[in-house]
């Protein structure tokens, strides 16, 4: 089958990464490319690495440009996807890489993002329990946030099998591309190079309710989450250290058996051999998730370290993975676990 796909927000990091992956997808023909302020410019001015598309002119993000495609990827700022999505027909598969349709709780949306809640779409994390069935044949998909992706995959098996108490502490280090391409003084090279900084401290980062939503769903009850994001002087990648208190009687053997059961057959999630620890460099530009698991014997806390490329598995790779599932294509088509080194 040939799938004709459009990408809105093609000049940004997420849109560029979607296009990079679609260029290697054997079943996809790339149609309209749109942008906001960059409309009328060529894609090559913003994505010079996408040589096959460099001469394509970016259109306006309108229904006239995006209509008539089999798939539309919305790589737009938060709060901008809902309006254009509502104008696209029900026969079009719409994949939202933004936050507009991730949260189930309208009050949570108002608190963390503001404005009207656009509703909830099928959640695009196939590795969560029973989620592939929800995505099969779906016409609307909400791609998870990058921090929730690595944090949820790191801890979901433990919460699902009742190995840990209903609280989690997560500290995740991310590259600067997670903040998008908009000019921000604190993201200038001279500000970032040689410096590590925190932000969204004290439970104020917008991805917090999404992590809570995911872990609470798999656990069957409310889970409290303390989440601290850290900005590192690198372009892309996330390394998350996630911990939770083991319940009485649970052992490291129980934990390892649970994670083997959860991820033993997953194409993109890999629990590393004992003694090996995840690094952001190992997953660069791949759709892989790497995990390592241990237990602090003194505190009896489960510690899971996970890493992803925030632009690939954390955004665009998940979008393509969900497209494959929704359209009935092999899930791994156009995606790789092979990173780039050095």
PDB file of N, CA and C in Angstrom, residues 122-181:
ATOM      1  N   UNK A 122      -6.968   8.307  21.439  1.00  0.00           N
ATOM      2  CA  UNK A 122      -6.183   7.118  21.767  1.00  0.00           C
ATOM      3  C   UNK A 122      -4.711   7.484  21.974  1.00  0.00           C
ATOM      4  N   UNK A 123      -4.149   6.953  23.034  1.00  0.00           N
ATOM      5  CA  UNK A 123      -2.817   7.358  23.479  1.00  0.00           C
ATOM      6  C   UNK A 123      -1.746   6.511  22.798  1.00  0.00           C
ATOM      7  N   UNK A 124      -0.770   7.201  22.184  1.00  0.00           N
ATOM      8  CA  UNK A 124       0.164   6.530  21.298  1.00  0.00           C
ATOM      9  C   UNK A 124       1.394   5.926  21.941  1.00  0.00           C
ATOM     10  N   UNK A 125       1.206   5.124  22.979  1.00  0.00           N
ATOM     11  CA  UNK A 125       2.334   4.390  23.554  1.00  0.00           C
ATOM     12  C   UNK A 125       1.988   2.897  23.501  1.00  0.00           C
ATOM     13  N   UNK A 126       2.325   2.234  22.381  1.00  0.00           N
ATOM     14  CA  UNK A 126       1.887   0.845  22.180  1.00  0.00           C
ATOM     15  C   UNK A 126       2.367  -0.120  23.246  1.00  0.00           C
ATOM     16  N   UNK A 127       3.463   0.200  23.909  1.00  0.00           N
ATOM     17  CA  UNK A 127       4.043  -0.732  24.888  1.00  0.00           C
ATOM     18  C   UNK A 127       3.289  -0.780  26.212  1.00  0.00           C
ATOM     19  N   UNK A 128       2.396   0.168  26.444  1.00  0.00           N
ATOM     20  CA  UNK A 128       1.574   0.099  27.650  1.00  0.00           C
ATOM     21  C   UNK A 128       0.564  -1.038  27.518  1.00  0.00           C
ATOM     22  N   UNK A 129       0.140  -1.639  28.632  1.00  0.00           N
ATOM     23  CA  UNK A 129      -0.766  -2.791  28.564  1.00  0.00           C
ATOM     24  C   UNK A 129      -2.028  -2.492  27.764  1.00  0.00           C
ATOM     25  N   UNK A 130      -2.343  -3.388  26.825  1.00  0.00           N
ATOM     26  CA  UNK A 130      -3.580  -3.362  26.027  1.00  0.00           C
ATOM     27  C   UNK A 130      -3.681  -2.169  25.081  1.00  0.00           C
ATOM     28  N   UNK A 131      -2.617  -1.405  24.907  1.00  0.00           N
ATOM     29  CA  UNK A 131      -2.729  -0.183  24.128  1.00  0.00           C
ATOM     30  C   UNK A 131      -2.690  -0.422  22.630  1.00  0.00           C
ATOM     31  N   UNK A 132      -2.060  -1.482  22.186  1.00  0.00           N
ATOM     32  CA  UNK A 132      -2.028  -1.748  20.745  1.00  0.00           C
ATOM     33  C   UNK A 132      -3.428  -1.961  20.195  1.00  0.00           C
ATOM     34  N   UNK A 133      -4.265  -2.650  20.944  1.00  0.00           N
ATOM     35  CA  UNK A 133      -5.634  -2.874  20.490  1.00  0.00           C
ATOM     36  C   UNK A 133      -6.406  -1.583  20.315  1.00  0.00           C
ATOM     37  N   UNK A 134      -6.114  -0.598  21.166  1.00  0.00           N
ATOM     38  CA  UNK A 134      -6.766   0.707  21.069  1.00  0.00           C
ATOM     39  C   UNK A 134      -6.315   1.442  19.814  1.00  0.00           C
ATOM     40  N   UNK A 135      -5.066   1.255  19.431  1.00  0.00           N
ATOM     41  CA  UNK A 135      -4.495   1.988  18.302  1.00  0.00           C
ATOM     42  C   UNK A 135      -4.825   1.357  16.950  1.00  0.00           C
ATOM     43  N   UNK A 136      -5.120   0.079  16.928  1.00  0.00           N
ATOM     44  CA  UNK A 136      -5.414  -0.593  15.665  1.00  0.00           C
ATOM     45  C   UNK A 136      -6.678  -0.013  15.034  1.00  0.00           C
ATOM     46  N   UNK A 137      -6.538   0.508  13.829  1.00  0.00           N
ATOM     47  CA  UNK A 137      -7.680   1.080  13.126  1.00  0.00           C
ATOM     48  C   UNK A 137      -8.070   2.474  13.587  1.00  0.00           C
ATOM     49  N   UNK A 138      -7.353   3.042  14.533  1.00  0.00           N
ATOM     50  CA  UNK A 138      -7.689   4.376  15.043  1.00  0.00           C
ATOM     51  C   UNK A 138      -7.512   5.426  13.948  1.00  0.00           C
ATOM     52  N   UNK A 139      -8.322   6.471  14.008  1.00  0.00           N
ATOM     53  CA  UNK A 139      -8.197   7.594  13.080  1.00  0.00           C
ATOM     54  C   UNK A 139      -7.672   8.854  13.752  1.00  0.00           C
ATOM     55  N   UNK A 140      -7.518   8.807  15.052  1.00  0.00           N
ATOM     56  CA  UNK A 140      -6.945   9.909  15.814  1.00  0.00           C
ATOM     57  C   UNK A 140      -5.989   9.323  16.847  1.00  0.00           C
ATOM     58  N   UNK A 141      -4.777   9.854  16.922  1.00  0.00           N
ATOM     59  CA  UNK A 141      -3.780   9.355  17.866  1.00  0.00           C
ATOM     60  C   UNK A 141      -3.074  10.540  18.520  1.00  0.00           C
ATOM     61  N   UNK A 142      -2.952  10.492  19.849  1.00  0.00           N
ATOM     62  CA  UNK A 142      -2.193  11.493  20.598  1.00  0.00           C
ATOM     63  C   UNK A 142      -0.826  10.917  20.935  1.00  0.00           C
ATOM     64  N   UNK A 143       0.212  11.486  20.355  1.00  0.00           N
ATOM     65  CA  UNK A 143       1.570  11.016  20.621  1.00  0.00           C
ATOM     66  C   UNK A 143       1.989  11.468  22.020  1.00  0.00           C
ATOM     67  N   UNK A 144       2.582  10.583  22.831  1.00  0.00           N
ATOM     68  CA  UNK A 144       3.001  10.964  24.184  1.00  0.00           C
ATOM     69  C   UNK A 144       4.094  12.027  24.183  1.00  0.00           C
ATOM     70  N   UNK A 145       4.243  12.692  25.325  1.00  0.00           N
ATOM     71  CA  UNK A 145       5.379  13.577  25.522  1.00  0.00           C
ATOM     72  C   UNK A 145       6.654  12.773  25.684  1.00  0.00           C
ATOM     73  N   UNK A 146       7.797  13.424  25.484  1.00  0.00           N
ATOM     74  CA  UNK A 146       9.076  12.711  25.543  1.00  0.00           C
ATOM     75  C   UNK A 146       9.411  12.253  26.965  1.00  0.00           C
ATOM     76  N   UNK A 147       9.275  13.129  27.945  1.00  0.00           N
ATOM     77  CA  UNK A 147       9.531  12.720  29.334  1.00  0.00           C
ATOM     78  C   UNK A 147       8.570  11.610  29.781  1.00  0.00           C
ATOM     79  N   UNK A 148       7.267  11.736  29.517  1.00  0.00           N
ATOM     80  CA  UNK A 148       6.362  10.641  29.892  1.00  0.00           C
ATOM     81  C   UNK A 148       6.692   9.320  29.203  1.00  0.00           C
ATOM     82  N   UNK A 149       7.228   9.386  27.980  1.00  0.00           N
ATOM     83  CA  UNK A 149       7.563   8.144  27.284  1.00  0.00           C
ATOM     84  C   UNK A 149       8.596   7.343  28.067  1.00  0.00           C
ATOM     85  N   UNK A 150       9.739   7.942  28.350  1.00  0.00           N
ATOM     86  CA  UNK A 150      10.799   7.186  29.021  1.00  0.00           C
ATOM     87  C   UNK A 150      10.424   6.872  30.462  1.00  0.00           C
ATOM     88  N   UNK A 151       9.780   7.812  31.163  1.00  0.00           N
ATOM     89  CA  UNK A 151       9.425   7.581  32.564  1.00  0.00           C
ATOM     90  C   UNK A 151       8.372   6.492  32.704  1.00  0.00           C
ATOM     91  N   UNK A 152       7.364   6.534  31.846  1.00  0.00           N
ATOM     92  CA  UNK A 152       6.287   5.544  31.929  1.00  0.00           C
ATOM     93  C   UNK A 152       6.787   4.149  31.583  1.00  0.00           C
ATOM     94  N   UNK A 153       7.594   4.045  30.523  1.00  0.00           N
ATOM     95  CA  UNK A 153       8.113   2.734  30.148  1.00  0.00           C
ATOM     96  C   UNK A 153       9.072   2.193  31.195  1.00  0.00           C
ATOM     97  N   UNK A 154       9.779   3.099  31.893  1.00  0.00           N
ATOM     98  CA  UNK A 154      10.694   2.655  32.936  1.00  0.00           C
ATOM     99  C   UNK A 154       9.963   2.061  34.128  1.00  0.00           C
ATOM    100  N   UNK A 155       8.799   2.590  34.466  1.00  0.00           N
ATOM    101  CA  UNK A 155       8.138   2.194  35.717  1.00  0.00           C
ATOM    102  C   UNK A 155       6.841   1.410  35.541  1.00  0.00           C
ATOM    103  N   UNK A 156       6.240   1.441  34.366  1.00  0.00           N
ATOM    104  CA  UNK A 156       4.921   0.821  34.184  1.00  0.00           C
ATOM    105  C   UNK A 156       4.867  -0.652  34.598  1.00  0.00           C
ATOM    106  N   UNK A 157       5.828  -1.498  34.226  1.00  0.00           N
ATOM    107  CA  UNK A 157       5.713  -2.906  34.630  1.00  0.00           C
ATOM    108  C   UNK A 157       5.661  -3.099  36.145  1.00  0.00           C
ATOM    109  N   UNK A 158       6.459  -2.309  36.868  1.00  0.00           N
ATOM    110  CA  UNK A 158       6.483  -2.446  38.330  1.00  0.00           C
ATOM    111  C   UNK A 158       5.154  -2.046  38.944  1.00  0.00           C
ATOM    112  N   UNK A 159       4.543  -0.983  38.432  1.00  0.00           N
ATOM    113  CA  UNK A 159       3.243  -0.565  38.955  1.00  0.00           C
ATOM    114  C   UNK A 159       2.140  -1.524  38.530  1.00  0.00           C
ATOM    115  N   UNK A 160       2.205  -2.027  37.321  1.00  0.00           N
ATOM    116  CA  UNK A 160       1.164  -2.951  36.854  1.00  0.00           C
ATOM    117  C   UNK A 160       1.139  -4.218  37.691  1.00  0.00           C
ATOM    118  N   UNK A 161       2.302  -4.742  38.054  1.00  0.00           N
ATOM    119  CA  UNK A 161       2.363  -5.985  38.808  1.00  0.00           C
ATOM    120  C   UNK A 161       2.361  -5.770  40.321  1.00  0.00           C
ATOM    121  N   UNK A 162       2.144  -4.535  40.759  1.00  0.00           N
ATOM    122  CA  UNK A 162       2.019  -4.264  42.187  1.00  0.00           C
ATOM    123  C   UNK A 162       3.285  -4.489  42.978  1.00  0.00           C
ATOM    124  N   UNK A 163       4.429  -4.221  42.369  1.00  0.00           N
ATOM    125  CA  UNK A 163       5.702  -4.437  43.062  1.00  0.00           C
ATOM    126  C   UNK A 163       6.104  -3.260  43.936  1.00  0.00           C
ATOM    127  N   UNK A 164       5.538  -2.084  43.680  1.00  0.00           N
ATOM    128  CA  UNK A 164       6.010  -0.870  44.354  1.00  0.00           C
ATOM    129  C   UNK A 164       4.846  -0.093  44.962  1.00  0.00           C
ATOM    130  N   UNK A 165       5.201   0.753  45.916  1.00  0.00           N
ATOM    131  CA  UNK A 165       4.213   1.632  46.543  1.00  0.00           C
ATOM    132  C   UNK A 165       3.774   2.708  45.544  1.00  0.00           C
ATOM    133  N   UNK A 166       2.597   3.303  45.748  1.00  0.00           N
ATOM    134  CA  UNK A 166       2.042   4.232  44.747  1.00  0.00           C
ATOM    135  C   UNK A 166       2.659   5.631  44.765  1.00  0.00           C
ATOM    136  N   UNK A 167       3.959   5.707  44.649  1.00  0.00           N
ATOM    137  CA  UNK A 167       4.660   6.982  44.500  1.00  0.00           C
ATOM    138  C   UNK A 167       5.932   6.756  43.711  1.00  0.00           C
ATOM    139  N   UNK A 168       6.347   7.801  42.973  1.00  0.00           N
ATOM    140  CA  UNK A 168       7.555   7.673  42.167  1.00  0.00           C
ATOM    141  C   UNK A 168       8.319   8.991  42.182  1.00  0.00           C
ATOM    142  N   UNK A 169       9.637   8.874  42.130  1.00  0.00           N
ATOM    143  CA  UNK A 169      10.512  10.040  42.017  1.00  0.00           C
ATOM    144  C   UNK A 169      11.289   9.897  40.713  1.00  0.00           C
ATOM    145  N   UNK A 170      11.206  10.922  39.883  1.00  0.00           N
ATOM    146  CA  UNK A 170      11.812  10.874  38.554  1.00  0.00           C
ATOM    147  C   UNK A 170      12.666  12.124  38.347  1.00  0.00           C
ATOM    148  N   UNK A 171      13.919  11.920  37.994  1.00  0.00           N
ATOM    149  CA  UNK A 171      14.799  13.022  37.601  1.00  0.00           C
ATOM    150  C   UNK A 171      15.296  12.693  36.194  1.00  0.00           C
ATOM    151  N   UNK A 172      14.994  13.561  35.242  1.00  0.00           N
ATOM    152  CA  UNK A 172      15.306  13.264  33.846  1.00  0.00           C
ATOM    153  C   UNK A 172      16.112  14.394  33.223  1.00  0.00           C
ATOM    154  N   UNK A 173      17.201  14.011  32.574  1.00  0.00           N
ATOM    155  CA  UNK A 173      18.093  14.960  31.917  1.00  0.00           C
ATOM    156  C   UNK A 173      17.798  14.958  30.421  1.00  0.00           C
ATOM    157  N   UNK A 174      17.605  16.142  29.847  1.00  0.00           N
ATOM    158  CA  UNK A 174      17.228  16.231  28.437  1.00  0.00           C
ATOM    159  C   UNK A 174      18.101  17.206  27.680  1.00  0.00           C
ATOM    160  N   UNK A 175      18.218  16.971  26.379  1.00  0.00           N
ATOM    161  CA  UNK A 175      18.876  17.913  25.491  1.00  0.00           C
ATOM    162  C   UNK A 175      17.966  19.080  25.150  1.00  0.00           C
ATOM    163  N   UNK A 176      18.527  20.107  24.555  1.00  0.00           N
ATOM    164  CA  UNK A 176      17.810  21.358  24.343  1.00  0.00           C
ATOM    165  C   UNK A 176      16.739  21.298  23.256  1.00  0.00           C
ATOM    166  N   UNK A 177      16.781  20.309  22.373  1.00  0.00           N
ATOM    167  CA  UNK A 177      15.779  20.240  21.299  1.00  0.00           C
ATOM    168  C   UNK A 177      14.381  20.003  21.842  1.00  0.00           C
ATOM    169  N   UNK A 178      14.296  19.511  23.083  1.00  0.00           N
ATOM    170  CA  UNK A 178      12.983  19.309  23.684  1.00  0.00           C
ATOM    171  C   UNK A 178      12.202  20.589  23.857  1.00  0.00           C
ATOM    172  N   UNK A 179      12.880  21.725  23.830  1.00  0.00           N
ATOM    173  CA  UNK A 179      12.209  23.019  23.998  1.00  0.00           C
ATOM    174  C   UNK A 179      11.758  23.616  22.670  1.00  0.00           C
ATOM    175  N   UNK A 180      12.017  22.915  21.561  1.00  0.00           N
ATOM    176  CA  UNK A 180      11.615  23.431  20.263  1.00  0.00           C
ATOM    177  C   UNK A 180      12.608  24.418  19.685  1.00  0.00           C
ATOM    178  N   UNK A 181      12.261  24.965  18.499  1.00  0.00           N
ATOM    179  CA  UNK A 181      13.175  25.839  17.756  1.00  0.00           C
ATOM    180  C   UNK A 181      13.014  27.322  18.071  1.00  0.00           C
TER     181      UNK A 181
END
